[in-house]
JSON list of C-alpha atoms in Angstrom, two decimals:
[
{"chain": "A", "resi": 1, "resn": "MET", "atom": "CA", "xyz": [-19.37, 14.56, 18.43]},
{"chain": "A", "resi": 2, "resn": "SER", "atom": "CA", "xyz": [-19.09, 13.11, 14.91]},
{"chain": "A", "resi": 3, "resn": "HIS", "atom": "CA", "xyz": [-20.43, 14.95, 11.94]},
{"chain": "A", "resi": 4, "resn": "THR", "atom": "CA", "xyz": [-22.05, 12.62, 9.44]},
{"chain": "A", "resi": 5, "resn": "HIS", "atom": "CA", "xyz": [-23.16, 12.83, 5.86]},
{"chain": "A", "resi": 6, "resn": "HIS", "atom": "CA", "xyz": [-26.55, 11.39, 5.08]},
{"chain": "A", "resi": 7, "resn": "SER", "atom": "CA", "xyz": [-26.11, 7.62, 5.62]},
{"chain": "A", "resi": 8, "resn": "GLN", "atom": "CA", "xyz": [-22.34, 7.94, 5.10]},
{"chain": "A", "resi": 9, "resn": "GLU", "atom": "CA", "xyz": [-19.40, 7.30, 7.42]},
{"chain": "A", "resi": 10, "resn": "PRO", "atom": "CA", "xyz": [-18.34, 9.90, 10.00]},
{"chain": "A", "resi": 11, "resn": "VAL", "atom": "CA", "xyz": [-16.32, 12.74, 8.51]},
{"chain": "A", "resi": 12, "resn": "ASP", "atom": "CA", "xyz": [-13.86, 13.04, 11.37]},
{"chain": "A", "resi": 13, "resn": "PRO", "atom": "CA", "xyz": [-12.90, 9.65, 12.80]},
{"chain": "A", "resi": 14, "resn": "VAL", "atom": "CA", "xyz": [-9.24, 9.54, 13.74]},
{"chain": "A", "resi": 15, "resn": "GLY", "atom": "CA", "xyz": [-7.37, 6.71, 12.06]},
{"chain": "A", "resi": 16, "resn": "PRO", "atom": "CA", "xyz": [-8.64, 3.61, 10.28]},
{"chain": "A", "resi": 17, "resn": "ILE", "atom": "CA", "xyz": [-10.24, 2.18, 13.45]},
{"chain": "A", "resi": 18, "resn": "PHE", "atom": "CA", "xyz": [-13.08, 4.18, 14.92]},
{"chain": "A", "resi": 19, "resn": "LYS", "atom": "CA", "xyz": [-16.27, 4.04, 16.94]},
{"chain": "A", "resi": 20, "resn": "ARG", "atom": "CA", "xyz": [-19.53, 3.95, 14.99]},
{"chain": "A", "resi": 21, "resn": "LYS", "atom": "CA", "xyz": [-22.78, 3.65, 16.94]},
{"chain": "A", "resi": 22, "resn": "GLY", "atom": "CA", "xyz": [-20.86, 2.19, 19.89]},
{"chain": "A", "resi": 23, "resn": "LYS", "atom": "CA", "xyz": [-19.24, -0.54, 17.79]},
{"chain": "A", "resi": 24, "resn": "LEU", "atom": "CA", "xyz": [-15.72, -0.86, 16.49]},
{"chain": "A", "resi": 25, "resn": "SER", "atom": "CA", "xyz": [-15.41, -0.07, 12.78]},
{"chain": "A", "resi": 26, "resn": "ILE", "atom": "CA", "xyz": [-12.36, -0.56, 10.61]},
{"chain": "A", "resi": 27, "resn": "ARG", "atom": "CA", "xyz": [-11.66, 1.15, 7.29]},
{"chain": "A", "resi": 28, "resn": "LEU", "atom": "CA", "xyz": [-9.80, -1.07, 4.82]},
{"chain": "A", "resi": 29, "resn": "LEU", "atom": "CA", "xyz": [-8.24, -0.47, 1.42]},
{"chain": "A", "resi": 30, "resn": "ILE", "atom": "CA", "xyz": [-8.16, -3.75, -0.50]},
{"chain": "A", "resi": 31, "resn": "LYS", "atom": "CA", "xyz": [-5.94, -4.93, -3.33]},
{"chain": "A", "resi": 32, "resn": "PRO", "atom": "CA", "xyz": [-7.54, -8.13, -4.64]},
{"chain": "A", "resi": 33, "resn": "GLY", "atom": "CA", "xyz": [-5.82, -10.82, -6.69]},
{"chain": "A", "resi": 34, "resn": "ALA", "atom": "CA", "xyz": [-2.73, -11.08, -4.46]},
{"chain": "A", "resi": 35, "resn": "GLN", "atom": "CA", "xyz": [-0.67, -14.24, -3.92]},
{"chain": "A", "resi": 36, "resn": "THR", "atom": "CA", "xyz": [-1.59, -14.39, -0.23]},
{"chain": "A", "resi": 37, "resn": "ASN", "atom": "CA", "xyz": [-3.67, -12.43, 2.27]},
{"chain": "A", "resi": 38, "resn": "SER", "atom": "CA", "xyz": [-1.63, -9.82, 4.12]},
{"chain": "A", "resi": 39, "resn": "ILE", "atom": "CA", "xyz": [-1.71, -6.45, 5.82]},
{"chain": "A", "resi": 40, "resn": "VAL", "atom": "CA", "xyz": [0.76, -4.27, 3.95]},
{"chain": "A", "resi": 41, "resn": "ASP", "atom": "CA", "xyz": [0.35, -0.81, 5.45]},
{"chain": "A", "resi": 42, "resn": "ILE", "atom": "CA", "xyz": [-1.59, 1.26, 7.97]},
{"chain": "A", "resi": 43, "resn": "ASP", "atom": "CA", "xyz": [-2.08, 4.96, 7.39]},
{"chain": "A", "resi": 44, "resn": "GLN", "atom": "CA", "xyz": [-4.33, 7.65, 8.82]},
{"chain": "A", "resi": 45, "resn": "ALA", "atom": "CA", "xyz": [-7.29, 6.57, 6.69]},
{"chain": "A", "resi": 46, "resn": "HIS", "atom": "CA", "xyz": [-7.08, 2.81, 6.06]},
{"chain": "A", "resi": 47, "resn": "ILE", "atom": "CA", "xyz": [-5.53, -0.52, 6.89]},
{"chain": "A", "resi": 48, "resn": "HIS", "atom": "CA", "xyz": [-4.17, -1.65, 3.51]},
{"chain": "A", "resi": 49, "resn": "MET", "atom": "CA", "xyz": [-4.68, -5.34, 2.74]},
{"chain": "A", "resi": 50, "resn": "ARG", "atom": "CA", "xyz": [-3.79, -7.65, -0.10]},
{"chain": "A", "resi": 51, "resn": "ILE", "atom": "CA", "xyz": [-6.41, -10.33, -0.57]},
{"chain": "A", "resi": 52, "resn": "ALA", "atom": "CA", "xyz": [-5.95, -13.62, -2.46]},
{"chain": "A", "resi": 53, "resn": "ALA", "atom": "CA", "xyz": [-9.35, -13.53, -4.16]},
{"chain": "A", "resi": 54, "resn": "GLN", "atom": "CA", "xyz": [-10.70, -11.87, -7.27]},
{"chain": "A", "resi": 55, "resn": "PRO", "atom": "CA", "xyz": [-13.30, -9.08, -7.02]},
{"chain": "A", "resi": 56, "resn": "ARG", "atom": "CA", "xyz": [-16.08, -11.07, -8.66]},
{"chain": "A", "resi": 57, "resn": "ASP", "atom": "CA", "xyz": [-19.27, -12.58, -7.27]},
{"chain": "A", "resi": 58, "resn": "GLY", "atom": "CA", "xyz": [-18.39, -11.17, -3.85]},
{"chain": "A", "resi": 59, "resn": "ASP", "atom": "CA", "xyz": [-15.36, -13.46, -3.54]},
{"chain": "A", "resi": 60, "resn": "ALA", "atom": "CA", "xyz": [-12.99, -10.69, -2.40]},
{"chain": "A", "resi": 61, "resn": "ASN", "atom": "CA", "xyz": [-15.53, -9.40, 0.14]},
{"chain": "A", "resi": 62, "resn": "LYS", "atom": "CA", "xyz": [-15.93, -12.90, 1.62]},
{"chain": "A", "resi": 63, "resn": "GLU", "atom": "CA", "xyz": [-12.15, -13.28, 1.77]},
{"chain": "A", "resi": 64, "resn": "VAL", "atom": "CA", "xyz": [-11.76, -9.87, 3.48]},
{"chain": "A", "resi": 65, "resn": "ILE", "atom": "CA", "xyz": [-14.23, -10.92, 6.20]},
{"chain": "A", "resi": 66, "resn": "LYS", "atom": "CA", "xyz": [-12.55, -14.32, 6.58]},
{"chain": "A", "resi": 67, "resn": "TYR", "atom": "CA", "xyz": [-9.08, -12.75, 6.85]},
{"chain": "A", "resi": 68, "resn": "VAL", "atom": "CA", "xyz": [-10.13, -10.01, 9.31]},
{"chain": "A", "resi": 69, "resn": "ALA", "atom": "CA", "xyz": [-11.80, -12.69, 11.45]},
{"chain": "A", "resi": 70, "resn": "ARG", "atom": "CA", "xyz": [-8.61, -14.76, 11.44]},
{"chain": "A", "resi": 71, "resn": "VAL", "atom": "CA", "xyz": [-6.39, -11.78, 12.31]},
{"chain": "A", "resi": 72, "resn": "LEU", "atom": "CA", "xyz": [-8.69, -10.72, 15.17]},
{"chain": "A", "resi": 73, "resn": "THR", "atom": "CA", "xyz": [-9.43, -14.30, 16.26]},
{"chain": "A", "resi": 74, "resn": "ILE", "atom": "CA", "xyz": [-13.19, -13.80, 16.19]},
{"chain": "A", "resi": 75, "resn": "PRO", "atom": "CA", "xyz": [-15.90, -15.67, 14.25]},
{"chain": "A", "resi": 76, "resn": "LYS", "atom": "CA", "xyz": [-16.68, -14.50, 10.69]},
{"chain": "A", "resi": 77, "resn": "THR", "atom": "CA", "xyz": [-20.28, -14.02, 11.81]},
{"chain": "A", "resi": 78, "resn": "CYS", "atom": "CA", "xyz": [-19.09, -11.19, 14.09]},
{"chain": "A", "resi": 79, "resn": "ILE", "atom": "CA", "xyz": [-17.89, -9.09, 11.14]},
{"chain": "A", "resi": 80, "resn": "GLN", "atom": "CA", "xyz": [-20.21, -7.18, 8.84]},
{"chain": "A", "resi": 81, "resn": "LEU", "atom": "CA", "xyz": [-19.25, -5.30, 5.70]},
{"chain": "A", "resi": 82, "resn": "VAL", "atom": "CA", "xyz": [-21.13, -2.01, 6.13]},
{"chain": "A", "resi": 83, "resn": "HIS", "atom": "CA", "xyz": [-19.62, 0.12, 3.34]},
{"chain": "A", "resi": 84, "resn": "GLY", "atom": "CA", "xyz": [-17.85, -0.51, 0.05]},
{"chain": "A", "resi": 85, "resn": "GLN", "atom": "CA", "xyz": [-19.35, -3.76, -1.27]},
{"chain": "A", "resi": 86, "resn": "ARG", "atom": "CA", "xyz": [-18.25, -2.79, -4.81]},
{"chain": "A", "resi": 87, "resn": "SER", "atom": "CA", "xyz": [-15.24, -0.65, -3.91]},
{"chain": "A", "resi": 88, "resn": "ARG", "atom": "CA", "xyz": [-11.62, -1.20, -2.89]},
{"chain": "A", "resi": 89, "resn": "SER", "atom": "CA", "xyz": [-12.32, 1.05, 0.09]},
{"chain": "A", "resi": 90, "resn": "LYS", "atom": "CA", "xyz": [-14.41, -0.89, 2.62]},
{"chain": "A", "resi": 91, "resn": "THR", "atom": "CA", "xyz": [-15.63, -0.47, 6.17]},
{"chain": "A", "resi": 92, "resn": "VAL", "atom": "CA", "xyz": [-16.26, -3.47, 8.39]},
{"chain": "A", "resi": 93, "resn": "GLU", "atom": "CA", "xyz": [-18.01, -3.41, 11.74]},
{"chain": "A", "resi": 94, "resn": "LEU", "atom": "CA", "xyz": [-17.36, -5.81, 14.61]},
{"chain": "A", "resi": 95, "resn": "LEU", "atom": "CA", "xyz": [-20.55, -7.23, 16.08]},
{"chain": "A", "resi": 96, "resn": "THR", "atom": "CA", "xyz": [-19.07, -8.81, 19.19]},
{"chain": "A", "resi": 97, "resn": "GLU", "atom": "CA", "xyz": [-19.30, -7.65, 22.81]},
{"chain": "A", "resi": 98, "resn": "LYS", "atom": "CA", "xyz": [-15.55, -8.23, 23.12]},
{"chain": "A", "resi": 99, "resn": "HIS", "atom": "CA", "xyz": [-14.89, -5.42, 20.61]},
{"chain": "A", "resi": 100, "resn": "THR", "atom": "CA", "xyz": [-17.57, -2.92, 21.65]},
{"chain": "A", "resi": 101, "resn": "ILE", "atom": "CA", "xyz": [-16.35, 0.52, 22.71]},
{"chain": "A", "resi": 102, "resn": "ASP", "atom": "CA", "xyz": [-18.05, 2.09, 25.72]},
{"chain": "A", "resi": 103, "resn": "ASP", "atom": "CA", "xyz": [-18.98, 5.77, 25.67]}
]
């Protein structure tokens, strides 16, 4: 059973990929302004990504969604940014049946 803060992420998910309300969620740590999009590291808390967009007008957030969609080969419309719109630390949720986790 996950313990949650009020409207925050679960306190005790294991690793950067976890189940949230039956859907797959991924915690990302973003470094914007890179030469190219890339995954540079995976640790216990985040998947670290470099993104070739600046963090203004939502450009980096759009690029994060586009890049995650390309890596996972799913449509951009199946990915929702659920936490961290104005932060380097972001959580995305996959909205596709293909990536739903059963209880």
